[in-house]
mmCIF file of C-alpha atoms in Angstrom:
data_model
loop_
_atom_site.group_PDB
_atom_site.id
_atom_site.type_symbol
_atom_site.label_atom_id
_atom_site.label_comp_id
_atom_site.label_asym_id
_atom_site.label_seq_id
_atom_site.Cartn_x
_atom_site.Cartn_y
_atom_site.Cartn_z
ATOM 1 C CA MET A 118 116.521 34.837 136.918
ATOM 2 C CA THR A 119 117.566 31.664 135.171
ATOM 3 C CA ILE A 120 115.911 29.611 132.457
ATOM 4 C CA ARG A 121 116.079 25.851 131.984
ATOM 5 C CA LEU A 122 117.032 24.808 128.468
ATOM 6 C CA PRO A 123 116.910 21.292 126.993
ATOM 7 C CA ASN A 124 120.051 19.454 125.941
ATOM 8 C CA ALA A 125 120.273 17.129 122.970
ATOM 9 C CA ASP A 126 120.536 14.166 125.388
ATOM 10 C CA GLY A 127 117.133 14.909 126.910
ATOM 11 C CA GLY A 128 118.405 16.627 130.047
ATOM 12 C CA LEU A 129 118.033 20.236 131.128
ATOM 13 C CA ARG A 130 120.653 22.884 131.833
ATOM 14 C CA THR A 131 120.365 26.206 133.616
ATOM 15 C CA TYR A 132 121.139 29.416 131.740
ATOM 16 C CA GLU A 133 121.168 32.987 133.038
ATOM 17 C CA PRO A 134 119.962 35.330 130.264
ATOM 18 C CA ARG A 135 121.783 38.521 129.446
ATOM 19 C CA THR A 136 120.080 41.700 130.616
ATOM 20 C CA GLU A 137 121.525 44.273 128.175
ATOM 21 C CA PRO A 138 121.865 44.155 124.377
ATOM 22 C CA LEU A 139 125.067 44.958 122.517
ATOM 23 C CA ALA A 140 125.223 48.720 121.973
ATOM 24 C CA VAL A 141 125.132 49.324 118.203
ATOM 25 C CA THR A 142 123.510 52.120 116.235
ATOM 26 C CA PRO A 143 122.431 52.545 112.602
ATOM 27 C CA GLY A 144 124.946 54.153 110.280
ATOM 28 C CA ILE A 145 126.064 54.983 106.782
ATOM 29 C CA PRO A 146 127.147 52.427 104.138
ATOM 30 C CA PHE A 147 130.625 50.967 104.334
ATOM 31 C CA THR A 148 133.758 52.140 102.552
ATOM 32 C CA SER A 149 136.115 49.142 102.630
ATOM 33 C CA ARG A 150 133.742 46.283 101.763
ATOM 34 C CA THR A 151 130.479 45.766 99.921
ATOM 35 C CA VAL A 152 128.208 43.792 102.246
ATOM 36 C CA PHE A 153 124.843 42.219 101.510
ATOM 37 C CA SER A 154 122.612 40.408 103.954
ATOM 38 C CA ALA A 155 120.433 37.747 102.390
ATOM 39 C CA ALA A 156 117.062 38.386 104.039
ATOM 40 C CA HIS A 157 114.283 36.047 105.189
ATOM 41 C CA VAL A 158 110.566 36.460 104.496
ATOM 42 C CA VAL A 159 107.923 36.780 107.197
ATOM 43 C CA ALA A 160 104.939 34.455 106.774
ATOM 44 C CA ASP A 161 101.355 35.554 107.320
ATOM 45 C CA PRO A 162 100.435 33.529 110.444
ATOM 46 C CA PHE A 163 96.689 33.936 109.892
ATOM 47 C CA ALA A 164 96.637 32.561 106.339
ATOM 48 C CA ASP A 165 94.820 29.235 105.910
ATOM 49 C CA THR A 166 97.659 27.411 104.162
ATOM 50 C CA THR A 167 99.378 24.032 104.019
ATOM 51 C CA PRO A 168 103.050 23.229 103.340
ATOM 52 C CA ASP A 169 102.119 22.682 99.674
ATOM 53 C CA SER A 170 100.232 25.970 99.297
ATOM 54 C CA PRO A 171 101.681 29.072 97.652
ATOM 55 C CA ALA A 172 103.458 31.196 100.232
ATOM 56 C CA ALA A 173 101.345 33.663 102.204
ATOM 57 C CA VAL A 174 103.692 36.545 103.070
ATOM 58 C CA ASP A 175 103.234 39.297 105.641
ATOM 59 C CA TRP A 176 104.438 42.078 103.369
ATOM 60 C CA ASP A 177 104.510 44.812 106.011
ATOM 61 C CA ALA A 178 106.737 42.815 108.364
ATOM 62 C CA THR A 179 108.895 41.521 105.505
ATOM 63 C CA LEU A 180 109.612 45.025 104.195
ATOM 64 C CA ALA A 181 110.115 46.398 107.704
ATOM 65 C CA PHE A 182 112.901 43.881 108.223
ATOM 66 C CA ARG A 183 114.597 45.062 105.050
ATOM 67 C CA ARG A 184 114.405 48.653 106.260
ATOM 68 C CA HIS A 185 116.090 47.465 109.453
ATOM 69 C CA LEU A 186 119.005 46.049 107.437
ATOM 70 C CA TRP A 187 119.296 49.146 105.240
ATOM 71 C CA SER A 188 119.300 51.395 108.308
ATOM 72 C CA HIS A 189 122.555 49.758 109.408
ATOM 73 C CA GLY A 190 124.202 50.291 106.023
ATOM 74 C CA LEU A 191 123.807 46.733 104.777
ATOM 75 C CA GLY A 192 122.689 45.886 101.283
ATOM 76 C CA VAL A 193 119.836 43.408 100.877
ATOM 77 C CA ALA A 194 120.231 40.283 98.771
ATOM 78 C CA GLU A 195 116.622 39.556 97.915
ATOM 79 C CA ALA A 196 114.727 36.431 96.914
ATOM 80 C CA MET A 197 117.706 34.199 97.647
ATOM 81 C CA ASP A 198 118.046 30.886 99.450
ATOM 82 C CA THR A 199 117.508 32.656 102.791
ATOM 83 C CA ALA A 200 114.090 33.800 101.563
ATOM 84 C CA GLN A 201 113.203 30.108 101.086
ATOM 85 C CA ARG A 202 113.433 30.079 97.309
ATOM 86 C CA GLY A 203 112.477 26.538 96.374
ATOM 87 C CA MET A 204 111.689 25.705 100.013
ATOM 88 C CA GLY A 205 108.316 27.403 100.480
ATOM 89 C CA LEU A 206 108.578 30.455 98.226
ATOM 90 C CA ASP A 207 107.743 29.816 94.583
ATOM 91 C CA TRP A 208 108.573 32.049 91.618
ATOM 92 C CA ALA A 209 105.267 33.931 91.748
ATOM 93 C CA GLY A 210 105.937 34.844 95.379
ATOM 94 C CA ALA A 211 109.576 35.648 94.651
ATOM 95 C CA ALA A 212 108.634 37.950 91.762
ATOM 96 C CA GLU A 213 106.256 39.862 94.023
ATOM 97 C CA LEU A 214 108.958 40.027 96.702
ATOM 98 C CA ILE A 215 111.452 41.415 94.181
ATOM 99 C CA ARG A 216 109.076 44.107 92.949
ATOM 100 C CA ARG A 217 108.043 45.211 96.436
ATOM 101 C CA SER A 218 111.559 45.163 97.899
ATOM 102 C CA ALA A 219 113.093 46.964 94.936
ATOM 103 C CA ALA A 220 110.472 49.715 95.220
ATOM 104 C CA GLU A 221 111.143 49.961 98.963
ATOM 105 C CA ALA A 222 114.893 50.148 98.343
ATOM 106 C CA LYS A 223 114.365 53.020 95.930
ATOM 107 C CA SER A 224 112.224 54.890 98.471
ATOM 108 C CA VAL A 225 114.840 54.693 101.256
ATOM 109 C CA GLY A 226 118.041 54.701 99.189
ATOM 110 C CA GLY A 227 118.954 51.129 100.060
ATOM 111 C CA ARG A 228 121.144 48.846 97.981
ATOM 112 C CA ILE A 229 119.470 45.729 96.625
ATOM 113 C CA ALA A 230 120.387 42.757 94.451
ATOM 114 C CA CYS A 231 117.886 40.036 93.570
ATOM 115 C CA GLY A 232 118.063 36.377 92.740
ATOM 116 C CA VAL A 233 117.476 35.191 89.167
ATOM 117 C CA GLY A 234 116.818 31.494 88.742
ATOM 118 C CA THR A 235 114.618 28.999 86.926
ATOM 119 C CA ASP A 236 112.253 27.886 89.683
ATOM 120 C CA GLN A 237 109.125 28.567 87.617
ATOM 121 C CA ILE A 238 109.967 25.274 85.863
ATOM 122 C CA THR A 239 110.985 21.918 87.332
ATOM 123 C CA GLY A 240 112.854 20.566 84.331
ATOM 124 C CA GLY A 241 112.870 20.765 80.570
ATOM 125 C CA THR A 242 115.230 21.409 77.705
ATOM 126 C CA LEU A 243 118.144 23.787 77.731
ATOM 127 C CA ALA A 244 116.059 26.163 75.641
ATOM 128 C CA ALA A 245 113.310 26.128 78.279
ATOM 129 C CA ILE A 246 115.865 26.708 81.030
ATOM 130 C CA ARG A 247 117.359 29.646 79.159
ATOM 131 C CA ALA A 248 113.898 31.134 78.673
ATOM 132 C CA ALA A 249 113.117 30.740 82.369
ATOM 133 C CA TYR A 250 116.322 32.547 83.303
ATOM 134 C CA GLU A 251 115.501 35.295 80.794
ATOM 135 C CA GLU A 252 112.024 35.791 82.253
ATOM 136 C CA GLN A 253 113.393 36.241 85.759
ATOM 137 C CA LEU A 254 116.250 38.460 84.620
ATOM 138 C CA ALA A 255 113.724 40.764 82.961
ATOM 139 C CA VAL A 256 111.688 41.021 86.181
ATOM 140 C CA VAL A 257 114.756 41.975 88.229
ATOM 141 C CA GLU A 258 116.049 44.499 85.714
ATOM 142 C CA GLU A 259 112.620 46.075 85.246
ATOM 143 C CA ALA A 260 112.421 46.468 89.032
ATOM 144 C CA GLY A 261 115.674 48.425 88.957
ATOM 145 C CA ALA A 262 117.684 45.920 91.003
ATOM 146 C CA GLN A 263 121.038 44.280 90.397
ATOM 147 C CA ALA A 264 120.748 40.671 89.234
ATOM 148 C CA ILE A 265 122.269 37.669 90.997
ATOM 149 C CA LEU A 266 122.377 34.693 88.625
ATOM 150 C CA MET A 267 121.606 31.794 90.955
ATOM 151 C CA ALA A 268 122.381 28.148 90.385
ATOM 152 C CA SER A 269 119.525 26.272 88.703
ATOM 153 C CA ARG A 270 118.219 22.868 89.757
ATOM 154 C CA ALA A 271 116.789 22.428 86.271
ATOM 155 C CA LEU A 272 120.157 23.150 84.653
ATOM 156 C CA ALA A 273 121.939 20.787 87.030
ATOM 157 C CA SER A 274 119.543 18.070 85.899
ATOM 158 C CA ALA A 275 119.537 18.814 82.165
ATOM 159 C CA ALA A 276 123.150 19.790 81.467
ATOM 160 C CA ARG A 277 125.240 17.114 79.749
ATOM 161 C CA GLY A 278 128.564 18.727 80.623
ATOM 162 C CA ARG A 279 130.536 21.930 80.937
ATOM 163 C CA GLU A 280 129.655 23.098 77.433
ATOM 164 C CA ASP A 281 125.997 23.488 78.382
ATOM 165 C CA TYR A 282 126.917 25.708 81.328
ATOM 166 C CA LEU A 283 129.208 27.810 79.151
ATOM 167 C CA ALA A 284 126.434 28.250 76.587
ATOM 168 C CA ILE A 285 123.635 29.120 79.034
ATOM 169 C CA TYR A 286 125.659 31.524 81.167
ATOM 170 C CA GLY A 287 127.348 33.079 78.141
ATOM 171 C CA HIS A 288 123.949 33.859 76.626
ATOM 172 C CA LEU A 289 122.609 35.356 79.854
ATOM 173 C CA LEU A 290 125.688 37.484 80.484
ATOM 174 C CA ARG A 291 125.601 38.901 76.979
ATOM 175 C CA GLN A 292 121.948 39.757 77.507
ATOM 176 C CA ALA A 293 122.267 41.363 80.952
ATOM 177 C CA SER A 294 122.052 45.141 80.824
ATOM 178 C CA GLU A 295 124.259 45.663 83.919
ATOM 179 C CA PRO A 296 127.018 43.619 85.598
ATOM 180 C CA VAL A 297 125.612 40.726 87.612
ATOM 181 C CA VAL A 298 126.720 38.565 90.512
ATOM 182 C CA LEU A 299 127.324 34.908 89.665
ATOM 183 C CA HIS A 300 126.225 32.584 92.466
ATOM 184 C CA TRP A 301 127.749 29.175 93.083
ATOM 185 C CA LEU A 302 125.676 27.403 95.732
ATOM 186 C CA GLY A 303 127.093 24.107 96.899
ATOM 187 C CA PRO A 304 125.127 20.869 97.381
ATOM 188 C CA MET A 305 125.326 21.221 101.174
ATOM 189 C CA PHE A 306 122.800 24.060 100.745
ATOM 190 C CA ASP A 307 120.796 22.287 98.035
ATOM 191 C CA PRO A 308 121.470 18.611 97.224
ATOM 192 C CA ALA A 309 119.840 19.058 93.799
ATOM 193 C CA LEU A 310 122.853 21.160 92.756
ATOM 194 C CA GLU A 311 125.334 18.289 92.987
ATOM 195 C CA GLY A 312 127.650 18.348 89.975
ATOM 196 C CA TYR A 313 127.085 22.000 89.107
ATOM 197 C CA TRP A 314 129.321 23.483 86.416
ATOM 198 C CA GLY A 315 129.432 20.047 84.835
ATOM 199 C CA SER A 316 131.330 18.018 87.426
ATOM 200 C CA SER A 317 131.184 16.743 90.991
ATOM 201 C CA ASP A 318 134.955 17.251 91.053
ATOM 202 C CA LEU A 319 135.247 20.746 92.550
ATOM 203 C CA ASP A 320 138.576 21.377 90.815
ATOM 204 C CA ALA A 321 137.026 20.681 87.422
ATOM 205 C CA ALA A 322 133.904 22.673 88.299
ATOM 206 C CA THR A 323 136.076 25.614 89.358
ATOM 207 C CA GLU A 324 137.813 25.669 85.990
ATOM 208 C CA THR A 325 134.482 25.879 84.166
ATOM 209 C CA PHE A 326 133.284 28.596 86.532
ATOM 210 C CA LEU A 327 136.457 30.613 85.899
ATOM 211 C CA GLU A 328 136.104 30.097 82.145
ATOM 212 C CA VAL A 329 132.640 31.698 82.244
ATOM 213 C CA ILE A 330 134.040 34.643 84.206
ATOM 214 C CA ALA A 331 137.091 35.101 81.980
ATOM 215 C CA ALA A 332 134.911 35.256 78.880
ATOM 216 C CA HIS A 333 132.661 38.020 80.263
ATOM 217 C CA PRO A 334 134.531 40.055 82.932
ATOM 218 C CA ASP A 335 132.789 43.290 81.940
ATOM 219 C CA LYS A 336 129.375 41.740 82.680
ATOM 220 C CA ILE A 337 130.290 40.327 86.105
ATOM 221 C CA ASP A 338 130.340 42.557 89.164
ATOM 222 C CA GLY A 339 131.382 39.638 91.310
ATOM 223 C CA ILE A 340 130.918 36.044 92.307
ATOM 224 C CA LYS A 341 129.146 34.691 95.369
ATOM 225 C CA VAL A 342 130.683 31.447 96.612
ATOM 226 C CA SER A 343 128.817 29.209 99.073
ATOM 227 C CA LEU A 344 130.945 26.081 99.393
ATOM 228 C CA LEU A 345 131.941 26.319 103.092
ATOM 229 C CA ASP A 346 135.575 25.850 102.035
ATOM 230 C CA ALA A 347 137.721 28.860 102.943
ATOM 231 C CA GLY A 348 140.845 27.612 101.202
ATOM 232 C CA ARG A 349 139.018 27.054 97.938
ATOM 233 C CA GLU A 350 137.459 30.507 98.115
ATOM 234 C CA VAL A 351 140.826 32.193 98.700
ATOM 235 C CA GLU A 352 142.361 30.325 95.779
ATOM 236 C CA LEU A 353 139.406 31.226 93.576
ATOM 237 C CA ARG A 354 139.373 34.932 94.410
ATOM 238 C CA ARG A 355 143.094 35.184 93.626
ATOM 239 C CA ARG A 356 142.365 33.973 90.115
ATOM 240 C CA LEU A 357 139.559 36.423 89.366
ATOM 241 C CA PRO A 358 140.049 39.040 86.639
ATOM 242 C CA ARG A 359 140.797 42.535 87.893
ATOM 243 C CA GLY A 360 137.587 44.311 88.876
ATOM 244 C CA VAL A 361 135.577 41.141 89.600
ATOM 245 C CA ARG A 362 134.771 40.906 93.296
ATOM 246 C CA CYS A 363 134.467 37.835 95.455
ATOM 247 C CA TYR A 364 131.435 37.921 97.758
ATOM 248 C CA THR A 365 131.874 35.314 100.434
ATOM 249 C CA GLY A 366 128.887 33.128 101.120
ATOM 250 C CA ASP A 367 130.867 31.011 103.584
ATOM 251 C CA ASP A 368 128.878 31.064 106.818
ATOM 252 C CA PHE A 369 131.654 29.169 108.628
ATOM 253 C CA HIS A 370 134.735 31.284 107.809
ATOM 254 C CA TYR A 371 133.407 34.762 106.998
ATOM 255 C CA PRO A 372 135.499 36.797 109.512
ATOM 256 C CA GLU A 373 138.843 35.643 108.101
ATOM 257 C CA LEU A 374 137.643 35.837 104.492
ATOM 258 C CA ILE A 375 136.287 39.369 104.826
ATOM 259 C CA ALA A 376 139.384 40.511 106.743
ATOM 260 C CA GLY A 377 141.526 39.060 103.965
ATOM 261 C CA ASP A 378 145.293 38.810 103.638
ATOM 262 C CA ASP A 379 148.106 40.633 101.867
ATOM 263 C CA GLN A 380 146.818 39.354 98.512
ATOM 264 C CA GLY A 381 143.196 40.416 98.828
ATOM 265 C CA PHE A 382 139.903 39.967 100.633
ATOM 266 C CA SER A 383 136.302 38.945 100.140
ATOM 267 C CA HIS A 384 133.251 41.167 100.208
ATOM 268 C CA ALA A 385 130.150 39.529 101.676
ATOM 269 C CA LEU A 386 126.745 38.194 100.727
ATOM 270 C CA LEU A 387 125.685 36.126 103.702
ATOM 271 C CA GLY A 388 122.589 34.558 105.207
ATOM 272 C CA ILE A 389 124.084 34.771 108.689
ATOM 273 C CA PHE A 390 124.078 38.571 108.384
ATOM 274 C CA ASP A 391 120.276 38.406 108.650
ATOM 275 C CA PRO A 392 120.368 37.775 112.433
ATOM 276 C CA LEU A 393 123.783 39.428 112.844
ATOM 277 C CA GLY A 394 122.886 42.602 110.906
ATOM 278 C CA PRO A 395 123.639 45.383 113.429
ATOM 279 C CA LEU A 396 126.647 43.587 114.932
ATOM 280 C CA ALA A 397 128.064 42.744 111.502
ATOM 281 C CA ALA A 398 127.607 46.357 110.395
ATOM 282 C CA GLU A 399 129.447 47.612 113.486
ATOM 283 C CA ALA A 400 132.305 45.212 112.776
ATOM 284 C CA VAL A 401 132.663 46.345 109.156
ATOM 285 C CA ARG A 402 132.750 49.993 110.247
ATOM 286 C CA VAL A 403 135.638 49.103 112.547
ATOM 287 C CA LEU A 404 137.320 47.507 109.534
ATOM 288 C CA ASP A 405 136.622 50.670 107.517
ATOM 289 C CA ALA A 406 138.707 52.527 110.108
ATOM 290 C CA GLY A 407 141.628 50.175 109.440
ATOM 291 C CA ASP A 408 141.255 48.152 112.629
ATOM 292 C CA THR A 409 141.376 44.547 111.454
ATOM 293 C CA ALA A 410 141.982 43.216 114.958
ATOM 294 C CA GLY A 411 138.932 45.096 116.250
ATOM 295 C CA PHE A 412 136.857 43.724 113.375
ATOM 296 C CA ARG A 413 137.879 40.172 114.230
ATOM 297 C CA ALA A 414 137.273 40.771 117.936
ATOM 298 C CA LEU A 415 133.658 41.686 117.162
ATOM 299 C CA LEU A 416 132.924 39.113 114.476
ATOM 300 C CA ASP A 417 134.916 36.024 115.495
ATOM 301 C CA PRO A 418 132.652 35.292 118.517
ATOM 302 C CA THR A 419 129.635 35.075 116.184
ATOM 303 C CA VAL A 420 130.986 32.054 114.319
ATOM 304 C CA ALA A 421 129.781 29.582 116.955
ATOM 305 C CA LEU A 422 126.202 30.769 116.395
ATOM 306 C CA SER A 423 126.588 30.618 112.618
ATOM 307 C CA ARG A 424 128.021 27.118 112.686
ATOM 308 C CA HIS A 425 125.138 26.053 114.901
ATOM 309 C CA LEU A 426 122.464 27.503 112.604
ATOM 310 C CA PHE A 427 124.134 26.106 109.481
ATOM 311 C CA GLN A 428 124.869 22.636 110.835
ATOM 312 C CA ALA A 429 123.788 19.717 108.655
ATOM 313 C CA PRO A 430 121.297 19.499 107.067
ATOM 314 C CA THR A 431 122.548 22.981 106.155
ATOM 315 C CA ARG A 432 119.540 23.863 104.002
ATOM 316 C CA PHE A 433 117.412 24.149 107.154
ATOM 317 C CA TYR A 434 119.405 27.089 108.487
ATOM 318 C CA LYS A 435 116.470 29.334 107.483
ATOM 319 C CA THR A 436 114.502 27.950 110.430
ATOM 320 C CA GLY A 437 117.053 29.237 112.920
ATOM 321 C CA VAL A 438 117.261 32.599 111.154
ATOM 322 C CA VAL A 439 113.507 33.153 111.427
ATOM 323 C CA PHE A 440 113.462 31.858 115.003
ATOM 324 C CA LEU A 441 116.010 34.504 116.007
ATOM 325 C CA ALA A 442 114.076 37.211 114.135
ATOM 326 C CA TRP A 443 111.041 36.316 116.256
ATOM 327 C CA LEU A 444 113.028 36.421 119.499
ATOM 328 C CA ALA A 445 114.556 39.748 118.452
ATOM 329 C CA GLY A 446 111.115 41.284 117.921
ATOM 330 C CA HIS A 447 111.297 41.681 114.151
ATOM 331 C CA GLN A 448 108.086 39.649 113.809
ATOM 332 C CA SER A 449 105.277 38.777 116.169
ATOM 333 C CA HIS A 450 105.282 35.011 115.628
ATOM 334 C CA PHE A 451 107.419 32.001 114.781
ATOM 335 C CA THR A 452 105.687 30.768 111.644
ATOM 336 C CA MET A 453 107.362 30.159 108.287
ATOM 337 C CA VAL A 454 106.154 29.714 104.740
ATOM 338 C CA GLY A 455 105.946 26.031 103.908
ATOM 339 C CA GLY A 456 105.699 25.157 107.603
ATOM 340 C CA LEU A 457 109.500 25.147 107.824
ATOM 341 C CA GLN A 458 109.432 26.118 111.514
ATOM 342 C CA SER A 459 109.247 22.358 112.153
ATOM 343 C CA ALA A 460 112.625 21.692 110.516
ATOM 344 C CA ARG A 461 114.750 22.033 113.670
ATOM 345 C CA SER A 462 114.481 20.511 117.142
ATOM 346 C CA LEU A 463 113.816 22.152 120.499
ATOM 347 C CA PRO A 464 117.411 21.549 121.691
ATOM 348 C CA HIS A 465 118.592 23.270 118.484
ATOM 349 C CA PHE A 466 116.394 26.299 119.238
ATOM 350 C CA ALA A 467 117.551 26.371 122.846
ATOM 351 C CA ARG A 468 121.211 26.476 121.867
ATOM 352 C CA ALA A 469 120.523 29.136 119.205
ATOM 353 C CA TYR A 470 118.820 31.286 121.844
ATOM 354 C CA GLU A 471 121.700 30.834 124.269
ATOM 355 C CA LEU A 472 124.379 31.716 121.702
ATOM 356 C CA ALA A 473 122.476 34.726 120.322
ATOM 357 C CA ASP A 474 121.652 36.036 123.791
ATOM 358 C CA ASP A 475 125.289 35.730 124.836
ATOM 359 C CA LEU A 476 126.224 37.925 121.857
ATOM 360 C CA GLY A 477 123.675 40.557 122.878
ATOM 361 C CA LEU A 478 121.713 40.219 119.616
ATOM 362 C CA PHE A 479 118.288 40.803 121.157
ATOM 363 C CA PRO A 480 117.316 44.497 121.409
ATOM 364 C CA ASP A 481 114.860 43.567 124.164
ATOM 365 C CA ALA A 482 116.474 40.742 126.113
ATOM 366 C CA LYS A 483 113.460 40.367 128.404
ATOM 367 C CA GLN A 484 111.081 39.932 125.478
ATOM 368 C CA ALA A 485 113.400 37.327 123.942
ATOM 369 C CA GLU A 486 113.492 35.442 127.241
ATOM 370 C CA GLU A 487 109.695 35.505 127.554
ATOM 371 C CA ARG A 488 109.252 34.216 124.011
ATOM 372 C CA MET A 489 111.782 31.454 124.645
ATOM 373 C CA ARG A 490 109.905 30.487 127.806
ATOM 374 C CA ASN A 491 106.631 30.381 125.849
ATOM 375 C CA LEU A 492 108.175 28.059 123.266
ATOM 376 C CA LEU A 493 109.578 25.806 125.977
ATOM 377 C CA SER A 494 106.163 25.661 127.622
ATOM 378 C CA LEU A 495 104.511 24.626 124.358
ATOM 379 C CA TYR A 496 106.984 21.738 124.175
ATOM 380 C CA GLY A 497 106.194 20.742 127.759
ATOM 381 C CA VAL A 498 109.323 22.065 129.471
ATOM 382 C CA ASN A 499 108.339 23.385 132.910
ATOM 383 C CA GLN A 500 110.296 26.245 134.418
#
């Protein structure tokens, strides 16, 4: 049977859904790369909330999705941008998410790293920003998780120049009990982070970033770079001190960056590995066996889907991620905290379905088709 999907120009096209999913099975952690999937949260669809309300989370479904990722050998990057930090999930909700997910990771032997930011405040002095970071760092460390020092909107607003970044990050790194991941999130993901590291000139910002790393290499497990610029990431990772990893956050160029070259490679901490989890895990296991061509053959075809989900405005990629989780049967509904399910158009959803189905990402292709038909019907598209 075929399904009629809307085009961006208002017309309809005919698509024949796939009948069988890609054959992948759960497996052990990887040997050649360290790979984290940033994971989304599942909203409680029955909560009486508004977009301005604190997030109402379906904890059972949220933790079940993390178990799904762990079962395929992936690590979970928790309470990150993909979990709608600052776009529906406030610090109180994120702290609860960190505690619950870290406890779940311990119970199943899963790897977890959690985001540390300053989103419990909206502004303030550098001292207040440092204190906010310290509060969140304590929550993550007490939960037994690795810390990811995320970029701070408050710091981007308050910092007068590079010296303020050097001071804040230097203090936090000295205080951290275990090596952390430093996260550089570009303004395409969050416009409020324009000028991070003290300059809108990325060359100047890179020098400050590297200065922080060079001063504290023993306290930095790695860096997570989300600038959607493969050349800049390669140049940056070649300048890292020995022992400091580069975790790609580039959702446009991840196959080539993870595969690497004769001078090195990137590990991964990616939002796109939320919907791609089993397929991505299979690809990395092929890479573990030394088959770079096989790795690229599996992962390169996924880039079209990733570029679609992360198209501008990039920060709304979370909507597509949750949409695909619903189609894949990881949750019973397409509702998001903050009402963010409204952030993308029907033609966008239709193309996401088509690309994901073509990759075989849906364990139950018939269920995915039925859910897509239901959504189309709600929008008035007759089949």
